[in-house]
Short mmCIF file of C-alpha atoms in Angstrom, two decimals:
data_model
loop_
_atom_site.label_atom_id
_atom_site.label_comp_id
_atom_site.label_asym_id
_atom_site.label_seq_id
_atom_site.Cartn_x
_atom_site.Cartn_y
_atom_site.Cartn_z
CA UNK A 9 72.82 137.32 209.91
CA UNK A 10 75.21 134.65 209.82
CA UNK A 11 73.33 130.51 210.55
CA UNK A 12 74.92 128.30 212.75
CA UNK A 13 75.19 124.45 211.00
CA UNK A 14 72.87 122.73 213.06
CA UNK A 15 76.04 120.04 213.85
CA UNK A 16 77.87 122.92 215.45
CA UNK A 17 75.07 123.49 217.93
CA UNK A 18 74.15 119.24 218.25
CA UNK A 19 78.46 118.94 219.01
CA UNK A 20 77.95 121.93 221.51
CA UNK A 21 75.11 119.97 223.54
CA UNK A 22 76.52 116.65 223.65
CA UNK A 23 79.52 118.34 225.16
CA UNK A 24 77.87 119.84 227.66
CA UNK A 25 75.76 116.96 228.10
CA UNK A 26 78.83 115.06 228.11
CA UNK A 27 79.99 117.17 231.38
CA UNK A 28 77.24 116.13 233.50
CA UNK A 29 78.16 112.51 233.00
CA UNK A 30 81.73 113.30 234.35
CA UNK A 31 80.96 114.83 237.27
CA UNK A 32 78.58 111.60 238.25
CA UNK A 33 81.64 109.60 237.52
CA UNK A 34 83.72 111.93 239.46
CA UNK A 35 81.44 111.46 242.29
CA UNK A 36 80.37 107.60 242.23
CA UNK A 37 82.45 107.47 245.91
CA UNK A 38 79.57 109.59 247.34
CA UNK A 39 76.37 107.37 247.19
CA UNK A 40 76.30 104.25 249.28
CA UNK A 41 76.26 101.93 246.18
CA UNK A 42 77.25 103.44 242.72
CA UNK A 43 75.18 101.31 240.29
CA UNK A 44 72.12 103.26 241.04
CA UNK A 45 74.12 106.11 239.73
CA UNK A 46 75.53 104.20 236.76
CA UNK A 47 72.29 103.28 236.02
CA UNK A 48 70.75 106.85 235.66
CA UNK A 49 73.90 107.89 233.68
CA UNK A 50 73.40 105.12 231.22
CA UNK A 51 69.90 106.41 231.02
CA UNK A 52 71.20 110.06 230.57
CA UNK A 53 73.60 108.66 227.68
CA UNK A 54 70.77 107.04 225.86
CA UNK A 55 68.24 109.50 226.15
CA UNK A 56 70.07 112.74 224.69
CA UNK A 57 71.71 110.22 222.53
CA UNK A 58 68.71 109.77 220.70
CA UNK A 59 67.61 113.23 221.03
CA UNK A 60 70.77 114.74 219.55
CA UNK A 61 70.71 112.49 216.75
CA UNK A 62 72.08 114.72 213.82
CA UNK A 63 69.63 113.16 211.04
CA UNK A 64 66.48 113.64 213.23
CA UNK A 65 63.53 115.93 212.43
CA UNK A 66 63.42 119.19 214.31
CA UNK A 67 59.69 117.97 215.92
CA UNK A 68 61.33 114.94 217.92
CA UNK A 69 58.73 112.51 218.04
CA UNK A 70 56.19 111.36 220.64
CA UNK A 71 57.89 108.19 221.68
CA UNK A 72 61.39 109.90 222.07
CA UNK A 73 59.70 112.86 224.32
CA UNK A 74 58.11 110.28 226.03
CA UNK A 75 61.38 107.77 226.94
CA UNK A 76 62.90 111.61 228.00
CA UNK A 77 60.48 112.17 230.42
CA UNK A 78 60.75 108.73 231.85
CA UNK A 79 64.18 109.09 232.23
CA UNK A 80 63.91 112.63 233.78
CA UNK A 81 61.25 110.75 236.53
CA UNK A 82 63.63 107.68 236.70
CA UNK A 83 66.96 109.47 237.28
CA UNK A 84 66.67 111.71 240.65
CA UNK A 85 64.79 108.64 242.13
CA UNK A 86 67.66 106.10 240.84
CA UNK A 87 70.77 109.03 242.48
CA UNK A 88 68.86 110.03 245.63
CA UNK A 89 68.20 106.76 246.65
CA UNK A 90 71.85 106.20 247.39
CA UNK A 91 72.41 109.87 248.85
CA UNK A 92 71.63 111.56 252.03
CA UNK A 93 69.60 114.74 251.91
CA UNK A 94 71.47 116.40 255.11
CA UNK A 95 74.90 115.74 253.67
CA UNK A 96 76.78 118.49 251.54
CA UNK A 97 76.75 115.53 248.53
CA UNK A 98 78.79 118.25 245.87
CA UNK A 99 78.60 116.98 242.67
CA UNK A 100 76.88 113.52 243.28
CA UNK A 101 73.84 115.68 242.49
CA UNK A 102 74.91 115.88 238.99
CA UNK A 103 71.51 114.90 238.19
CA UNK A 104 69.53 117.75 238.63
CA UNK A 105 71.51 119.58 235.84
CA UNK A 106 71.39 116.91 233.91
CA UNK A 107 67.33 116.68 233.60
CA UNK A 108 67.64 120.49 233.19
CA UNK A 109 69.56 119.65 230.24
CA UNK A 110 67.58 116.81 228.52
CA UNK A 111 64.13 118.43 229.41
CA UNK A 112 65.92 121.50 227.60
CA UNK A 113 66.57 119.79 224.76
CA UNK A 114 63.23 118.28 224.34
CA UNK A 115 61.35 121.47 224.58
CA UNK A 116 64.07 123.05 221.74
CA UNK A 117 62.52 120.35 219.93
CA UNK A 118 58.89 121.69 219.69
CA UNK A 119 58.04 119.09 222.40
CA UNK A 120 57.34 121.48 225.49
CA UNK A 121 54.64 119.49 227.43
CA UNK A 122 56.71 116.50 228.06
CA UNK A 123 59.89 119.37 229.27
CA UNK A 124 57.12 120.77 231.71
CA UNK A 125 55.78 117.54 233.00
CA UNK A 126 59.62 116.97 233.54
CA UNK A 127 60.38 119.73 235.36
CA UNK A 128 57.18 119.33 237.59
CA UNK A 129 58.06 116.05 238.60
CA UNK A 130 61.57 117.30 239.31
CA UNK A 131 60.39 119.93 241.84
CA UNK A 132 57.99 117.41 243.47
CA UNK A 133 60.96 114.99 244.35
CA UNK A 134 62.83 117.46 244.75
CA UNK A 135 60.56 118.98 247.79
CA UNK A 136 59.91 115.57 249.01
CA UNK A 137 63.53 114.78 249.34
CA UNK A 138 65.30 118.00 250.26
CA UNK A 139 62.59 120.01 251.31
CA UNK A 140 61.64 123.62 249.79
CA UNK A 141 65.35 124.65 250.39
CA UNK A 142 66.47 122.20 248.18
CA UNK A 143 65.15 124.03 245.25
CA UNK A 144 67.86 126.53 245.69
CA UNK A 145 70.31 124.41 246.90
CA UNK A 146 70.58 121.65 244.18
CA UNK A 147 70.09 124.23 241.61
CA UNK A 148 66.45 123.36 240.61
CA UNK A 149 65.48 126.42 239.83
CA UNK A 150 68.36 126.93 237.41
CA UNK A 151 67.13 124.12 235.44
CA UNK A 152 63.61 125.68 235.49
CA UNK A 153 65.15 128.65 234.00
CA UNK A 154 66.77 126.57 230.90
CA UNK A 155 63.52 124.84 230.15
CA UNK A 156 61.36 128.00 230.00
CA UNK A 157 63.88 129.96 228.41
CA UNK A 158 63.94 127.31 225.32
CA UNK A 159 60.43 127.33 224.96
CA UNK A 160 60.00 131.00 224.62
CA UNK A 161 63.13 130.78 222.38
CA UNK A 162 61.28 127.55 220.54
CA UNK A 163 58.43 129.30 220.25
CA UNK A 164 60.08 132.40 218.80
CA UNK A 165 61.87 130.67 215.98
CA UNK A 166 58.55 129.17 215.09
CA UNK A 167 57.15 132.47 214.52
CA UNK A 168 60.15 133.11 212.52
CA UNK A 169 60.26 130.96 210.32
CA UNK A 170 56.03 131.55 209.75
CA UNK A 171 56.75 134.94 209.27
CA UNK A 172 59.58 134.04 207.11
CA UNK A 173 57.42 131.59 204.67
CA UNK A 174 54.84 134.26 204.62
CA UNK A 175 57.23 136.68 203.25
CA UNK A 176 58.78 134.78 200.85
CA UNK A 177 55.37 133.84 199.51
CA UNK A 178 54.37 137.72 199.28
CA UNK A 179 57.85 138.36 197.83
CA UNK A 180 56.98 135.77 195.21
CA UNK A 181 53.47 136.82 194.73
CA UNK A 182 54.53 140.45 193.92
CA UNK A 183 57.36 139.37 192.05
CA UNK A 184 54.64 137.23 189.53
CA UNK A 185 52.12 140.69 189.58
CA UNK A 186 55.16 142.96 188.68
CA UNK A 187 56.19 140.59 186.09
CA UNK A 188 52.64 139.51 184.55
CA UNK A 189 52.61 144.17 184.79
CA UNK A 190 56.16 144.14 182.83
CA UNK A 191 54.48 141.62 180.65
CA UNK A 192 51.14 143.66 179.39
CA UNK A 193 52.92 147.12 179.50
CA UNK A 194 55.55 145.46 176.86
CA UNK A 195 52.90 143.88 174.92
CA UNK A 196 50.82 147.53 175.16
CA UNK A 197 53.81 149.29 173.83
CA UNK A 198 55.09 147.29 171.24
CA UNK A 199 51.22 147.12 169.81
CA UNK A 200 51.46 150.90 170.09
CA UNK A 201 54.40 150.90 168.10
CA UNK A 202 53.05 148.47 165.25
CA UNK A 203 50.07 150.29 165.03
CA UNK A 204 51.32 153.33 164.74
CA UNK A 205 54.05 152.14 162.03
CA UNK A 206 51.42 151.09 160.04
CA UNK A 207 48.83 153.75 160.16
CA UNK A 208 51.10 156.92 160.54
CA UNK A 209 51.62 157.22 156.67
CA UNK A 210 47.85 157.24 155.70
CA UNK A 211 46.97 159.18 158.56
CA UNK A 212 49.25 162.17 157.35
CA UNK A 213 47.71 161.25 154.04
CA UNK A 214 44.25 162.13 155.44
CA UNK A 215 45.59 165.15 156.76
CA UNK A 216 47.53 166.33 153.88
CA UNK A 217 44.25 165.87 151.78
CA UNK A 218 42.20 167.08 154.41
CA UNK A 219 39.61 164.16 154.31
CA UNK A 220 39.34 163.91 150.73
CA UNK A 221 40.20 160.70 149.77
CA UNK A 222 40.11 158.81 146.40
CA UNK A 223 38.37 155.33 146.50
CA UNK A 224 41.60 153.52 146.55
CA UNK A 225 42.81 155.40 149.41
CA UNK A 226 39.27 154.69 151.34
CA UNK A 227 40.63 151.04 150.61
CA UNK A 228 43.91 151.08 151.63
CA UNK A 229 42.19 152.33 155.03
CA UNK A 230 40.11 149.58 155.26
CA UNK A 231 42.90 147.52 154.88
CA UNK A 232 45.00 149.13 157.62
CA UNK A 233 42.23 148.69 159.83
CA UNK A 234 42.13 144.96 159.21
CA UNK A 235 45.77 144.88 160.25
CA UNK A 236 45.20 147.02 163.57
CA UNK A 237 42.68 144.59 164.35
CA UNK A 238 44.88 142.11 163.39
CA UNK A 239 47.65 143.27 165.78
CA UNK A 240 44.88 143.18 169.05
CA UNK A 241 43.76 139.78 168.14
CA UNK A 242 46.46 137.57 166.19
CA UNK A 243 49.18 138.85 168.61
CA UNK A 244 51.31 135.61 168.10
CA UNK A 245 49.62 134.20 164.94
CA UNK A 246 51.95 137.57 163.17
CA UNK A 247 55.08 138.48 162.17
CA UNK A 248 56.36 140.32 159.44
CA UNK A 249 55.86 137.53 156.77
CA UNK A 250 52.30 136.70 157.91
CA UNK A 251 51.62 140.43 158.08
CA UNK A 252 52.78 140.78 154.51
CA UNK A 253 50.53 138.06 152.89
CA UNK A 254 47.02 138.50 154.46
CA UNK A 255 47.28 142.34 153.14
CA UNK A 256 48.10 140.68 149.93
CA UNK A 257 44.78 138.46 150.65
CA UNK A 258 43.05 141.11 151.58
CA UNK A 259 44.00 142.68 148.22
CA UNK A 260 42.61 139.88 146.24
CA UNK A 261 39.43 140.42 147.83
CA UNK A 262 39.72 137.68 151.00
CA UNK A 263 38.62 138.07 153.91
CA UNK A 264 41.02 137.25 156.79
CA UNK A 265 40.42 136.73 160.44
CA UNK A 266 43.19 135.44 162.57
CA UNK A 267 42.25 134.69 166.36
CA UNK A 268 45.19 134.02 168.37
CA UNK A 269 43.52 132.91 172.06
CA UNK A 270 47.36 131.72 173.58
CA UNK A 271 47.38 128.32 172.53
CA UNK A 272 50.89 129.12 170.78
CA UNK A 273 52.57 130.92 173.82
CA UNK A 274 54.60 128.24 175.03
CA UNK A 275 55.89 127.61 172.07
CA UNK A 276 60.34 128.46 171.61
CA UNK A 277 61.60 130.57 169.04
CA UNK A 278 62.23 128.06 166.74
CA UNK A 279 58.58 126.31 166.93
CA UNK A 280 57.21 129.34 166.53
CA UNK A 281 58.96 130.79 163.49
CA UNK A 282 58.02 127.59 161.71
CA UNK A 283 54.34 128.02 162.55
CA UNK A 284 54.31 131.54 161.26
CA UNK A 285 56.23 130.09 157.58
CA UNK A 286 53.86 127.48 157.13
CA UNK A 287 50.81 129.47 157.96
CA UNK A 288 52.40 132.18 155.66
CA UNK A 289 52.57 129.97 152.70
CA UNK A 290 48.86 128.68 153.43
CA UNK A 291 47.56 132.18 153.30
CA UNK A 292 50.19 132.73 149.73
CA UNK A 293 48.58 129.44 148.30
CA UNK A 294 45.16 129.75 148.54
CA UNK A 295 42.63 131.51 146.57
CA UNK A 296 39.37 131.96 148.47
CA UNK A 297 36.73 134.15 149.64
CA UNK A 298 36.93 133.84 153.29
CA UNK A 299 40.47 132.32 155.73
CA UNK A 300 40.23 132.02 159.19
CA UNK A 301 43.21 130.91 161.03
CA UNK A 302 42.78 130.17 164.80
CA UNK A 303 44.78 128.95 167.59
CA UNK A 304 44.40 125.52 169.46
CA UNK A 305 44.48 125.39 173.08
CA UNK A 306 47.39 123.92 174.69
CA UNK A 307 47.32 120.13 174.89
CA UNK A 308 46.99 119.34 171.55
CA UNK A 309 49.30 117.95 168.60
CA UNK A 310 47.76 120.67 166.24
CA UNK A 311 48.94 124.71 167.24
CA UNK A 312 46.78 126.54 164.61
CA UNK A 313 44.25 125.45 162.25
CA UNK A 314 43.45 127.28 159.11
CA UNK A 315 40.38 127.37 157.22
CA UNK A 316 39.48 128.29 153.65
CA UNK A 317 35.63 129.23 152.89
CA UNK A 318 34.16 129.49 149.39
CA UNK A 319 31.33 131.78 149.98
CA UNK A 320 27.62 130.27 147.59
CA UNK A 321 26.22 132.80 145.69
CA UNK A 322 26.79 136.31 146.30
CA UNK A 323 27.66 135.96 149.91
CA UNK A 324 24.28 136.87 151.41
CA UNK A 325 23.94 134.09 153.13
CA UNK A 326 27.19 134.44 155.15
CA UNK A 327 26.06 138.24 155.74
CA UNK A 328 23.13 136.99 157.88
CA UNK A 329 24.96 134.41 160.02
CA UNK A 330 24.02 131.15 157.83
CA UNK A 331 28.00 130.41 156.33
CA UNK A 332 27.53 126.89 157.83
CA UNK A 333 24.50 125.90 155.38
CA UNK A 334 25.80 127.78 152.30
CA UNK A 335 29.66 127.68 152.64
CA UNK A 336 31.93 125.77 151.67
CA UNK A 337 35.38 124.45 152.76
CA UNK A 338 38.18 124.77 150.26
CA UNK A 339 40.89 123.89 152.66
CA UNK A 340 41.62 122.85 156.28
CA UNK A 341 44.97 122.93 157.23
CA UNK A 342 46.51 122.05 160.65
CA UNK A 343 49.66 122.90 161.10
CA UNK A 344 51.58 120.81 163.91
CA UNK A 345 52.73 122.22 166.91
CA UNK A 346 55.86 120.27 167.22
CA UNK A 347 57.44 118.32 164.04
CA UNK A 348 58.62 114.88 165.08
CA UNK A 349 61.26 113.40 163.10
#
């Protein structure tokens, strides 16, 4: 479908606007006195004037409908006064077309009360000046036509452009599901893929062996399932260097827990390498018994925090939920989430 520039259609009505005007001045040697006439047409002039202004809103406003109507009243009363109803007056009636025409252009522009109050009063002086078959006559009926067919036309482009808002919102909200869909099948399959590069080797291990496996081994799988768990809930916290150094942890006998609940996800590329180095070297560095790294919600200068426990005692304590009385902290680290400077 190919839009019309609203100036196009604006130029289009003050031309034919325009063309009422000349006929009154064509026809100012009809009525006994012209300035009656001149009158209404500098009334006409104003009035779409105003309402063709190209910078306007599309709803004209209250004031503007208003001064139309006036000037739809004011006009046939100002023009008749000067003609006589049983004379063939041609185009000295210029006016009725010319109402037509501004009451059309005020109910294009979402004001359709005032256009009907208009074209009421133009059929009531019409009647009372030329009788019932003036309606015909003068072309009354014509000007009826125009104001009713704008407001079913006004009314229709409202719907329109409802319908068309409504769309585009649905278009956008399924565009947001079918991405945020894109988003967890990617994520789903690229875990898949991890996972299964990492615990594809012992598996066919366990099946080679058929179950029998040597202590080590029955280590090793501990350790693999630490980093399957790791995949589901460090997502961002990993990458291959991070991977690499809490198995070595876990080696040494630490236990690692890395909780990644999106605080790093707006992070860029860049940011978010240098968060996985530095945590990376925090997890080389230290030597303790228990390292939780977590992210911190958005918001905040720090993106991941990273604690080091010393476990008191044998670690009994910690076993039965009561770390906070008997552990100790051996490092807290926060590693920025942007570096200024």
């Amino acid at each position: 479908m190919i839009a019309v520039p609203r100036t196009v259609i604006l130029a289009l009505a003050g031309l034919f606007s325009a063309y009422h005007v000349i006929l009154g001045i064509v026809s100012l040697g009809q009525p006994a006195s012209p300035v009656p006439a001149i009158i209404a047409m500098a009334l006409y002039v104003l009035a779409t004037g105003l309402s063709l202004y190209p910078r306007g809103p599309v709803l004209m406003p209250t004031w503007l409908a208003a001064f139309n109507l006036a000037v739809s009243i004011a006009m046939p009363l100002l023009v008749t006064s000067q003609l006589d109803p049983d004379d063939k007056n041609g185009y000295a009636t210029w006016y009725v077309a010319a109402v037509g025409t501004l009451l059309t252009i005020t109910s294009t522009r979402r004001r359709q009360a005032f256009a009907w109050v208009g074209v009421l009063s133009l059929l009531l002086q019409t009647v009372l000046w030329a009788g019932l078959g003036g309606l015909s006559n003068l072309g009354v009926l014509g000007s009826v036509v125009w104001v009713a067919v704008s407001h079913l036309l006004a009314r229709a482009l409202a719907k329109a452009g409802r319908d068309t808002r409504q769309f585009g919102l649905a278009e956008r909200e399924a565009a947001d599901w079918q991405a945020a869909q894109d988003a967890h099948l990617f994520e789903r399959q690229f875990r898949l893929r991890q996972t299964s590069s990492m615990a594809l080797p012992m598996l066919r291990r366990i099946v080679e062996q058929n179950g029998r496996l040597s202590d080590a081994e029955r280590q090793e799988c501990l350790y693999l399932e630490g980093a399957i768990r790791d995949e589901i809930r460090g997502r961002k916290l990993l990458n291959d260097a991070v991977r690499q150094e809490v198995m070595d942890a876990r080696r040494r006998g630490t236990v690692v827990t890395l909780l990644d609940e999106g605080g790093i996800d707006d992070l860029d590329e860049a940011e978010l390498s240098r968060v996985h180095y530095s945590l990376a070297d925090a997890i080389r560095a230290t030597r303790t018994d228990r390292l939780i790294a977590r992210t911190v919600p958005e918001g905040s200068a720090t993106a991941v925090t990273v604690v080091g426990l010393s476990v008191a005692g044998d670690g009994s304590a910690s076993m039965l939920g009561e770390d906070d009385l008997d552990d100790e902290v051996d490092l807290w680290l926060e590693i920025p989430r942007v570096v200024v400077g």
